[in-house]
Amino acid sequence: MSYVSTSPWQAGRAETPAQVTPSLASPVRDARRVRHWQLQALAALLCQIGGILFMVIAARLGHASWAFVLVWAPLSMALTLWVLLGLSLGFGLRWRDPTLTVPQIAYSSVSAVACYAAVGPMRGPSLAMACLALVFSIFALSARQVRWLTAFVVSLYALAMGILPHWQPSRYPAGEELANFIIVLTVLPAFALLAGRQSNLRVQLNRQKSELQRALARLDEQAGQDELTGLMNRRRAVEKLQERCAQARRGAGFCVALADLDHFKAVNDRCGHAVGDLVLRRFASELMPLLREGDVLARWGGEEFLLLLGGADPVQASQALERLRQHVESLAVPLPDGHLLRFTVSFGLTEYRPPEEGSEAVARADTALYQAKAQGRNRVVTADPGGPAAGGGAGALNAGG
C-alpha cells in the first residue's frame, strides 16, 4: 500500500530522528575550513614575498643575478597564487589536500636551495627559508610525510653543498659549505621531529574531536527519540514544527494532524500495558514506510501522534490520512493467547495558517480530533477552513482514547 496514489504524494521515507541530527559537515564548518586554508595560503604568499625582497637586496648588493631574480620571483609565487585563487573560487575544496601542501613545500624547498646557490656570501640567511617552508607541514601533513619532506630537503642541500665548492671554490669555500651542511643536518631533522610530534598531536586531537562529535550526535538523537516507538519525541517534534512554521511563512505550506488510537485505555486495561506498548510500536512501524520523504511522524504523548505533512492542501492531506486510517483498520496484533487484536485510529487535521504559532495549529487539529471522537471515532476530521485560527497552546493529550 502506498501513502497516496497521485504523483505529488509518491511514497518515500518519512523524516526520522536520525535524519534531523545536525550534519557534522555543515556549510558553516566548511566555510571556516576554507577561511583557514586561505589564511594558510596567504601566509605562504607573504613568506614568499619576504624571500623575494631578500633576493632583490642580494641583487642590488651584487651578490645575485638580476636575471635569476626576475625569473625566479614570479615562479616562486605562481603555485601559491594559484592555490589561493582556487580556494577563493571553490576549486579543489573536496580534495584531500586543497592547499596542495606537499607540492608547495617541495617547490618552496627547491626555491630555497636555488636561492642558496644564487646569493653567494648571503647564503647563510637563506637556510631559514627551508625551515620556514617546512613550518607549513605542521598544519596538514602526517609525521611520515614530514620525515620524507625533511629527507628531501636535506638531500637537496647535500647535493648543492657538494657541487658548489667544485663549481666556484672562491665563492663557496668547502669549509663553509661543510659547516652549513652540519647546520642543515642538525636543525632540519630536529625540526622534523618536533613537527612530526605536533602532527601526531593534531591527528589525535582531530580523532578525539570527531569521536566527541559523533557521541554528541548520538546523544542529541537519543534526546529527540521516543524510546518505545523509535519515532521523534515531543521535544524534537516541537522543534520540527517551529522549522516548518518558519518555512511556511516564506511560502512552503504544510498541514498538521493529530492521530489518536481509539479506545487505547481499554486495550491497556483489558490486555495489559505490554500489549499496549506492542500496539504503539506496531502503529509506528506500519505508518513510517507509508509516509513521504520529509513528512514527520512523532509521538506526541501517550497514544497520540503528531504528523506534519508538507506540500499538500487539506484535501490531499485528508485523502492521505484516510488511506492511513484504512491501513491501520486492516491491521491485527497477535496476542499471547493466540487471539488477534484489532485497533483503529482517529485523525484531526488542519492547515497551518501563517503567521500563527505552531501551537495554534496543533490546538486546532486537537479540536478536530475531539470532533472525530465525538462522531464515532475511526475517521478523519478536518478543521473548518473558514473558521478563525484556534488560540492557546498545544492540545491536551487524550488519556482515555
GROMACS .gro file of C-alpha atoms in nm:
model
  401
    1MET     CA    1   0.000   0.000   0.000
    2SER     CA    2   0.138   0.340  -0.091
    3TYR     CA    3   0.081   0.657   0.104
    4VAL     CA    4  -0.103   0.816  -0.187
    5SER     CA    5  -0.153   0.733  -0.548
    6THR     CA    6  -0.102   1.073  -0.715
    7SER     CA    7   0.241   1.190  -0.827
    8PRO     CA    8   0.284   1.481  -0.581
    9TRP     CA    9   0.246   1.231  -0.299
   10GLN     CA   10   0.472   0.949  -0.402
   11ALA     CA   11   0.569   0.703  -0.135
   12GLY     CA   12   0.905   0.751   0.032
   13ARG     CA   13   1.067   0.761   0.370
   14ALA     CA   14   0.947   0.997   0.638
   15GLU     CA   15   1.187   1.203   0.842
   16THR     CA   16   1.327   1.007   1.135
   17PRO     CA   17   1.514   1.125   1.442
   18ALA     CA   18   1.844   1.019   1.286
   19GLN     CA   19   1.775   1.239   0.985
   20VAL     CA   20   1.721   1.550   1.191
   21THR     CA   21   2.059   1.519   1.364
   22PRO     CA   22   2.274   1.813   1.253
   23SER     CA   23   2.531   1.716   0.993
   24LEU     CA   24   2.893   1.714   1.106
   25ALA     CA   25   2.997   1.854   0.768
   26SER     CA   26   2.783   2.165   0.790
   27PRO     CA   27   2.818   2.462   0.549
   28VAL     CA   28   2.932   2.679   0.842
   29ARG     CA   29   3.217   2.444   0.924
   30ASP     CA   30   3.314   2.419   0.556
   31ALA     CA   31   3.329   2.800   0.537
   32ARG     CA   32   3.557   2.810   0.842
   33ARG     CA   33   3.786   2.549   0.688
   34VAL     CA   34   3.805   2.748   0.364
   35ARG     CA   35   3.898   3.063   0.559
   36HIS     CA   36   4.165   2.864   0.744
   37TRP     CA   37   4.307   2.733   0.417
   38GLN     CA   38   4.300   3.079   0.262
   39LEU     CA   39   4.490   3.224   0.560
   40GLN     CA   40   4.743   2.943   0.532
   41ALA     CA   41   4.795   3.013   0.161
   42LEU     CA   42   4.813   3.386   0.229
   43ALA     CA   43   5.079   3.329   0.498
   44ALA     CA   44   5.280   3.124   0.248
   45LEU     CA   45   5.244   3.405  -0.005
   46LEU     CA   46   5.371   3.663   0.245
   47CYS     CA   47   5.670   3.441   0.324
   48GLN     CA   48   5.750   3.418  -0.044
   49ILE     CA   49   5.724   3.795  -0.078
   50GLY     CA   50   5.979   3.822   0.203
   51GLY     CA   51   6.206   3.582   0.017
   52ILE     CA   52   6.171   3.789  -0.299
   53LEU     CA   53   6.266   4.107  -0.112
   54PHE     CA   54   6.570   3.926   0.026
   55MET     CA   55   6.673   3.829  -0.327
   56VAL     CA   56   6.620   4.182  -0.455
   57ILE     CA   57   6.852   4.316  -0.184
   58ALA     CA   58   7.108   4.049  -0.270
   59ALA     CA   59   7.088   4.150  -0.637
   60ARG     CA   60   7.129   4.520  -0.553
   61LEU     CA   61   7.436   4.437  -0.347
   62GLY     CA   62   7.577   4.243  -0.642
   63HIS     CA   63   7.558   3.901  -0.481
   64ALA     CA   64   7.284   3.765  -0.709
   65SER     CA   65   7.196   3.794  -1.075
   66TRP     CA   66   6.903   4.019  -1.166
   67ALA     CA   67   6.813   3.773  -1.443
   68PHE     CA   68   6.780   3.499  -1.183
   69VAL     CA   69   6.563   3.719  -0.958
   70LEU     CA   70   6.334   3.827  -1.244
   71VAL     CA   71   6.278   3.466  -1.349
   72TRP     CA   72   6.264   3.313  -1.002
   73ALA     CA   73   6.034   3.568  -0.834
   74PRO     CA   74   5.717   3.512  -1.043
   75LEU     CA   75   5.775   3.138  -1.048
   76SER     CA   76   5.807   3.127  -0.670
   77MET     CA   77   5.466   3.291  -0.631
   78ALA     CA   78   5.279   3.114  -0.910
   79LEU     CA   79   5.178   2.798  -0.724
   80THR     CA   80   5.066   2.978  -0.407
   81LEU     CA   81   4.868   3.235  -0.605
   82TRP     CA   82   4.702   2.953  -0.798
   83VAL     CA   83   4.606   2.776  -0.473
   84LEU     CA   84   4.475   3.099  -0.319
   85LEU     CA   85   4.269   3.176  -0.630
   86GLY     CA   86   4.139   2.820  -0.646
   87LEU     CA   87   4.023   2.831  -0.283
   88SER     CA   88   3.852   3.166  -0.340
   89LEU     CA   89   3.666   3.026  -0.643
   90GLY     CA   90   3.581   2.696  -0.472
   91PHE     CA   91   3.809   2.475  -0.681
   92GLY     CA   92   3.959   2.171  -0.515
   93LEU     CA   93   3.769   2.208  -0.187
   94ARG     CA   94   3.683   1.836  -0.192
   95TRP     CA   95   4.042   1.732  -0.247
   96ARG     CA   96   4.217   1.558   0.039
   97ASP     CA   97   4.470   1.846   0.049
   98PRO     CA   98   4.302   2.156  -0.100
   99THR     CA   99   4.610   2.375  -0.036
  100LEU     CA  100   4.847   2.132  -0.214
  101THR     CA  101   5.073   2.140   0.091
  102VAL     CA  102   5.321   1.876  -0.028
  103PRO     CA  103   5.375   2.029  -0.376
  104GLN     CA  104   5.403   2.378  -0.224
  105ILE     CA  105   5.660   2.271   0.036
  106ALA     CA  106   5.861   2.072  -0.219
  107TYR     CA  107   5.854   2.365  -0.463
  108SER     CA  108   5.949   2.613  -0.188
  109SER     CA  109   6.235   2.388  -0.078
  110VAL     CA  110   6.374   2.371  -0.431
  111SER     CA  111   6.344   2.752  -0.448
  112ALA     CA  112   6.526   2.787  -0.116
  113VAL     CA  113   6.814   2.571  -0.240
  114ALA     CA  114   6.825   2.769  -0.567
  115CYS     CA  115   6.844   3.093  -0.368
  116TYR     CA  116   7.119   2.946  -0.154
  117ALA     CA  117   7.320   2.872  -0.467
  118ALA     CA  118   7.247   3.213  -0.617
  119VAL     CA  119   7.337   3.462  -0.343
  120GLY     CA  120   7.692   3.359  -0.259
  121PRO     CA  121   7.808   3.539   0.059
  122MET     CA  122   7.447   3.599   0.169
  123ARG     CA  123   7.353   3.233   0.151
  124GLY     CA  124   7.352   3.179   0.528
  125PRO     CA  125   7.018   3.355   0.595
  126SER     CA  126   6.861   3.171   0.304
  127LEU     CA  127   6.880   2.850   0.508
  128ALA     CA  128   6.590   2.985   0.712
  129MET     CA  129   6.371   2.974   0.401
  130ALA     CA  130   6.382   2.593   0.400
  131CYS     CA  131   6.285   2.578   0.767
  132LEU     CA  132   6.004   2.824   0.703
  133ALA     CA  133   5.872   2.608   0.419
  134LEU     CA  134   5.860   2.307   0.648
  135VAL     CA  135   5.658   2.502   0.906
  136PHE     CA  136   5.350   2.462   0.691
  137SER     CA  137   5.381   2.084   0.710
  138ILE     CA  138   5.260   2.104   1.070
  139PHE     CA  139   4.912   2.212   0.963
  140ALA     CA  140   4.819   1.938   0.718
  141LEU     CA  141   5.073   1.658   0.686
  142SER     CA  142   5.133   1.336   0.873
  143ALA     CA  143   5.453   1.267   1.066
  144ARG     CA  144   5.564   1.030   0.790
  145GLN     CA  145   5.514   1.295   0.521
  146VAL     CA  146   5.711   1.544   0.730
  147ARG     CA  147   6.002   1.298   0.756
  148TRP     CA  148   6.003   1.235   0.381
  149LEU     CA  149   5.996   1.607   0.305
  150THR     CA  150   6.277   1.671   0.551
  151ALA     CA  151   6.488   1.396   0.391
  152PHE     CA  152   6.413   1.551   0.051
  153VAL     CA  153   6.526   1.898   0.165
  154VAL     CA  154   6.842   1.765   0.334
  155SER     CA  155   6.926   1.573   0.017
  156LEU     CA  156   6.885   1.888  -0.193
  157TYR     CA  157   7.120   2.084   0.032
  158ALA     CA  158   7.368   1.796   0.040
  159LEU     CA  159   7.371   1.791  -0.340
  160ALA     CA  160   7.406   2.170  -0.368
  161MET     CA  161   7.673   2.198  -0.098
  162GLY     CA  162   7.868   1.916  -0.259
  163ILE     CA  163   7.862   2.069  -0.606
  164LEU     CA  164   7.909   2.441  -0.530
  165PRO     CA  165   8.269   2.417  -0.392
  166HIS     CA  166   8.376   2.241  -0.712
  167TRP     CA  167   8.187   2.486  -0.933
  168GLN     CA  168   8.302   2.814  -0.771
  169PRO     CA  169   8.558   2.738  -0.498
  170SER     CA  170   8.625   3.104  -0.423
  171ARG     CA  171   8.258   3.193  -0.385
  172TYR     CA  172   8.165   2.874  -0.197
  173PRO     CA  173   8.461   2.752   0.012
  174ALA     CA  174   8.443   2.385   0.101
  175GLY     CA  175   8.488   2.451   0.472
  176GLU     CA  176   8.197   2.695   0.484
  177GLU     CA  177   7.978   2.453   0.291
  178LEU     CA  178   8.066   2.175   0.533
  179ALA     CA  179   7.974   2.399   0.828
  180ASN     CA  180   7.647   2.496   0.661
  181PHE     CA  181   7.566   2.133   0.590
  182ILE     CA  182   7.625   2.044   0.956
  183ILE     CA  183   7.372   2.314   1.048
  184VAL     CA  184   7.123   2.172   0.795
  185LEU     CA  185   7.184   1.819   0.915
  186THR     CA  186   7.129   1.926   1.276
  187VAL     CA  187   6.842   2.173   1.251
  188LEU     CA  188   6.615   2.019   0.988
  189PRO     CA  189   6.591   1.667   1.138
  190ALA     CA  190   6.531   1.821   1.483
  191PHE     CA  191   6.261   2.038   1.332
  192ALA     CA  192   6.112   1.733   1.156
  193LEU     CA  193   6.098   1.550   1.488
  194LEU     CA  194   5.910   1.837   1.653
  195ALA     CA  195   5.685   1.888   1.351
  196GLY     CA  196   5.607   1.517   1.340
  197ARG     CA  197   5.521   1.523   1.708
  198GLN     CA  198   5.294   1.820   1.652
  199SER     CA  199   5.136   1.645   1.355
  200ASN     CA  200   5.063   1.337   1.566
  201LEU     CA  201   4.905   1.556   1.833
  202ARG     CA  202   4.692   1.725   1.568
  203VAL     CA  203   4.575   1.389   1.432
  204GLN     CA  204   4.497   1.268   1.783
  205LEU     CA  205   4.301   1.585   1.864
  206ASN     CA  206   4.107   1.561   1.538
  207ARG     CA  207   4.025   1.198   1.611
  208GLN     CA  208   3.908   1.284   1.961
  209LYS     CA  209   3.708   1.576   1.825
  210SER     CA  210   3.537   1.350   1.569
  211GLU     CA  211   3.459   1.091   1.835
  212LEU     CA  212   3.316   1.363   2.059
  213GLN     CA  213   3.103   1.499   1.774
  214ARG     CA  214   2.970   1.153   1.698
  215ALA     CA  215   2.893   1.097   2.066
  216LEU     CA  216   2.715   1.432   2.088
  217ALA     CA  217   2.521   1.350   1.771
  218ARG     CA  218   2.412   1.016   1.920
  219LEU     CA  219   2.310   1.188   2.244
  220ASP     CA  220   2.117   1.451   2.050
  221GLU     CA  221   1.945   1.178   1.850
  222GLN     CA  222   1.855   0.988   2.165
  223ALA     CA  223   1.731   1.308   2.330
  224GLY     CA  224   1.493   1.359   2.039
  225GLN     CA  225   1.376   0.998   2.005
  226ASP     CA  226   1.088   0.821   2.171
  227GLU     CA  227   1.233   0.511   2.335
  228LEU     CA  228   0.928   0.290   2.283
  229THR     CA  229   0.837   0.359   1.920
  230GLY     CA  230   1.166   0.491   1.779
  231LEU     CA  231   0.985   0.799   1.648
  232MET     CA  232   1.065   1.159   1.726
  233ASN     CA  233   0.955   1.255   2.072
  234ARG     CA  234   0.754   1.563   2.159
  235ARG     CA  235   1.061   1.778   2.219
  236ARG     CA  236   1.201   1.713   1.873
  237ALA     CA  237   0.856   1.738   1.714
  238VAL     CA  238   0.813   2.088   1.857
  239GLU     CA  239   1.146   2.186   1.701
  240LYS     CA  240   1.037   2.049   1.363
  241LEU     CA  241   0.703   2.225   1.395
  242GLN     CA  242   0.877   2.556   1.453
  243GLU     CA  243   1.100   2.495   1.150
  244ARG     CA  244   0.800   2.418   0.929
  245CYS     CA  245   0.621   2.731   1.052
  246ALA     CA  246   0.922   2.944   0.960
  247GLN     CA  247   0.932   2.783   0.614
  248ALA     CA  248   0.557   2.828   0.568
  249ARG     CA  249   0.588   3.199   0.640
  250ARG     CA  250   0.816   3.208   0.336
  251GLY     CA  251   0.561   3.023   0.123
  252ALA     CA  252   0.610   2.648   0.193
  253GLY     CA  253   0.270   2.543   0.329
  254PHE     CA  254   0.200   2.231   0.530
  255CYS     CA  255  -0.073   2.055   0.725
  256VAL     CA  256  -0.081   1.946   1.087
  257ALA     CA  257  -0.260   1.634   1.205
  258LEU     CA  258  -0.307   1.465   1.539
  259ALA     CA  259  -0.372   1.091   1.548
  260ASP     CA  260  -0.514   0.909   1.850
  261LEU     CA  261  -0.556   0.535   1.886
  262ASP     CA  262  -0.922   0.462   1.964
  263HIS     CA  263  -1.015   0.304   2.298
  264PHE     CA  264  -0.650   0.265   2.387
  265LYS     CA  265  -0.716   0.283   2.761
  266ALA     CA  266  -0.946  -0.016   2.726
  267VAL     CA  267  -0.664  -0.205   2.549
  268ASN     CA  268  -0.431  -0.137   2.842
  269ASP     CA  269  -0.698  -0.230   3.099
  270ARG     CA  270  -0.807  -0.550   2.924
  271CYS     CA  271  -0.479  -0.678   2.779
  272GLY     CA  272  -0.212  -0.511   2.988
  273HIS     CA  273   0.043  -0.240   2.921
  274ALA     CA  274   0.280  -0.480   2.745
  275VAL     CA  275   0.019  -0.533   2.474
  276GLY     CA  276  -0.048  -0.159   2.468
  277ASP     CA  277   0.321  -0.097   2.404
  278LEU     CA  278   0.312  -0.358   2.128
  279VAL     CA  279   0.020  -0.177   1.964
  280LEU     CA  280   0.203   0.156   1.978
  281ARG     CA  281   0.516   0.007   1.821
  282ARG     CA  282   0.310  -0.167   1.552
  283PHE     CA  283   0.128   0.156   1.469
  284ALA     CA  284   0.456   0.349   1.435
  285SER     CA  285   0.628   0.078   1.230
  286GLU     CA  286   0.334   0.046   0.992
  287LEU     CA  287   0.292   0.418   0.927
  288MET     CA  288   0.656   0.519   0.883
  289PRO     CA  289   0.713   0.338   0.549
  290LEU     CA  290   0.389   0.486   0.412
  291LEU     CA  291   0.485   0.850   0.465
  292ARG     CA  292   0.657   1.065   0.207
  293GLU     CA  293   1.016   1.179   0.235
  294GLY     CA  294   1.024   1.484   0.458
  295ASP     CA  295   0.695   1.413   0.636
  296VAL     CA  296   0.716   1.397   1.014
  297LEU     CA  297   0.556   1.139   1.240
  298ALA     CA  298   0.622   1.188   1.611
  299ARG     CA  299   0.488   1.052   1.933
  300TRP     CA  300   0.310   1.347   2.088
  301GLY     CA  301   0.227   1.172   2.414
  302GLY     CA  302   0.055   0.856   2.533
  303GLU     CA  303  -0.136   0.712   2.239
  304GLU     CA  304  -0.138   1.043   2.049
  305PHE     CA  305   0.085   1.114   1.747
  306LEU     CA  306   0.168   1.430   1.554
  307LEU     CA  307   0.200   1.439   1.175
  308LEU     CA  308   0.345   1.725   0.971
  309LEU     CA  309   0.253   1.688   0.605
  310GLY     CA  310   0.432   1.927   0.373
  311GLY     CA  311   0.341   2.037   0.024
  312ALA     CA  312  -0.028   1.946   0.033
  313ASP     CA  313  -0.358   2.123   0.080
  314PRO     CA  314  -0.612   1.993   0.335
  315VAL     CA  315  -0.799   1.793   0.072
  316GLN     CA  316  -0.489   1.600  -0.035
  317ALA     CA  317  -0.381   1.557   0.324
  318SER     CA  318  -0.725   1.430   0.423
  319GLN     CA  319  -0.720   1.175   0.143
  320ALA     CA  320  -0.375   1.059   0.250
  321LEU     CA  321  -0.482   1.027   0.613
  322GLU     CA  322  -0.790   0.831   0.507
  323ARG     CA  323  -0.566   0.578   0.337
  324LEU     CA  324  -0.355   0.554   0.651
  325ARG     CA  325  -0.670   0.508   0.860
  326GLN     CA  326  -0.786   0.224   0.636
  327HIS     CA  327  -0.447   0.060   0.657
  328VAL     CA  328  -0.449   0.075   1.039
  329GLU     CA  329  -0.802  -0.066   1.040
  330SER     CA  330  -0.678  -0.370   0.848
  331LEU     CA  331  -0.401  -0.450   1.097
  332ALA     CA  332  -0.413  -0.725   1.357
  333VAL     CA  333  -0.178  -0.767   1.653
  334PRO     CA  334  -0.132  -1.129   1.770
  335LEU     CA  335  -0.180  -1.173   2.145
  336PRO     CA  336  -0.003  -1.427   2.368
  337ASP     CA  337  -0.327  -1.630   2.397
  338GLY     CA  338  -0.345  -1.668   2.019
  339HIS     CA  339  -0.621  -1.413   1.962
  340LEU     CA  340  -0.582  -1.117   1.726
  341LEU     CA  341  -0.626  -0.762   1.849
  342ARG     CA  342  -0.753  -0.507   1.601
  343PHE     CA  343  -0.746  -0.135   1.661
  344THR     CA  344  -0.840   0.186   1.482
  345VAL     CA  345  -0.721   0.545   1.479
  346SER     CA  346  -0.886   0.886   1.458
  347PHE     CA  347  -0.728   1.190   1.291
  348GLY     CA  348  -0.777   1.561   1.341
  349LEU     CA  349  -0.638   1.768   1.054
  350THR     CA  350  -0.581   2.135   0.986
  351GLU     CA  351  -0.378   2.355   0.755
  352TYR     CA  352  -0.117   2.583   0.903
  353ARG     CA  353  -0.219   2.947   0.861
  354PRO     CA  354   0.071   3.195   0.863
  355PRO     CA  355   0.168   3.388   1.065
  356GLU     CA  356   0.012   3.196   1.354
  357GLU     CA  357   0.219   3.000   1.603
  358GLY     CA  358   0.255   2.626   1.556
  359SER     CA  359   0.077   2.564   1.887
  360GLU     CA  360  -0.234   2.728   1.744
  361ALA     CA  361  -0.241   2.488   1.450
  362VAL     CA  362  -0.190   2.193   1.688
  363ALA     CA  363  -0.474   2.317   1.908
  364ARG     CA  364  -0.699   2.340   1.602
  365ALA     CA  365  -0.602   1.988   1.495
  366ASP     CA  366  -0.675   1.872   1.852
  367THR     CA  367  -1.023   2.025   1.831
  368ALA     CA  368  -1.081   1.840   1.504
  369LEU     CA  369  -0.959   1.521   1.670
  370TYR     CA  370  -1.212   1.559   1.951
  371GLN     CA  371  -1.480   1.604   1.685
  372ALA     CA  372  -1.367   1.279   1.525
  373LYS     CA  373  -1.402   1.108   1.864
  374ALA     CA  374  -1.744   1.259   1.917
  375GLN     CA  375  -1.861   1.144   1.573
  376GLY     CA  376  -1.782   0.781   1.649
  377ARG     CA  377  -1.401   0.751   1.612
  378ASN     CA  378  -1.211   0.574   1.333
  379ARG     CA  379  -1.237   0.870   1.097
  380VAL     CA  380  -1.058   1.179   0.966
  381VAL     CA  381  -1.199   1.521   1.054
  382THR     CA  382  -1.063   1.842   0.904
  383ALA     CA  383  -1.088   2.169   1.093
  384ASP     CA  384  -1.325   2.423   0.938
  385PRO     CA  385  -1.111   2.618   0.689
  386GLY     CA  386  -1.332   2.921   0.717
  387GLY     CA  387  -1.321   2.941   1.094
  388PRO     CA  388  -1.080   3.151   1.297
  389ALA     CA  389  -0.747   3.005   1.400
  390ALA     CA  390  -0.769   2.836   1.735
  391GLY     CA  391  -0.587   3.011   2.014
  392GLY     CA  392  -0.382   2.881   2.303
  393GLY     CA  393  -0.115   2.617   2.326
  394ALA     CA  394  -0.096   2.262   2.205
  395GLY     CA  395  -0.398   2.047   2.267
  396ALA     CA  396  -0.433   1.831   2.573
  397LEU     CA  397  -0.347   1.464   2.546
  398ASN     CA  398  -0.630   1.212   2.526
  399ALA     CA  399  -0.570   0.990   2.822
  400GLY     CA  400  -0.873   0.778   2.772
  401GLY     CA  401  -0.860   0.727   2.394
   0.00000   0.00000   0.00000
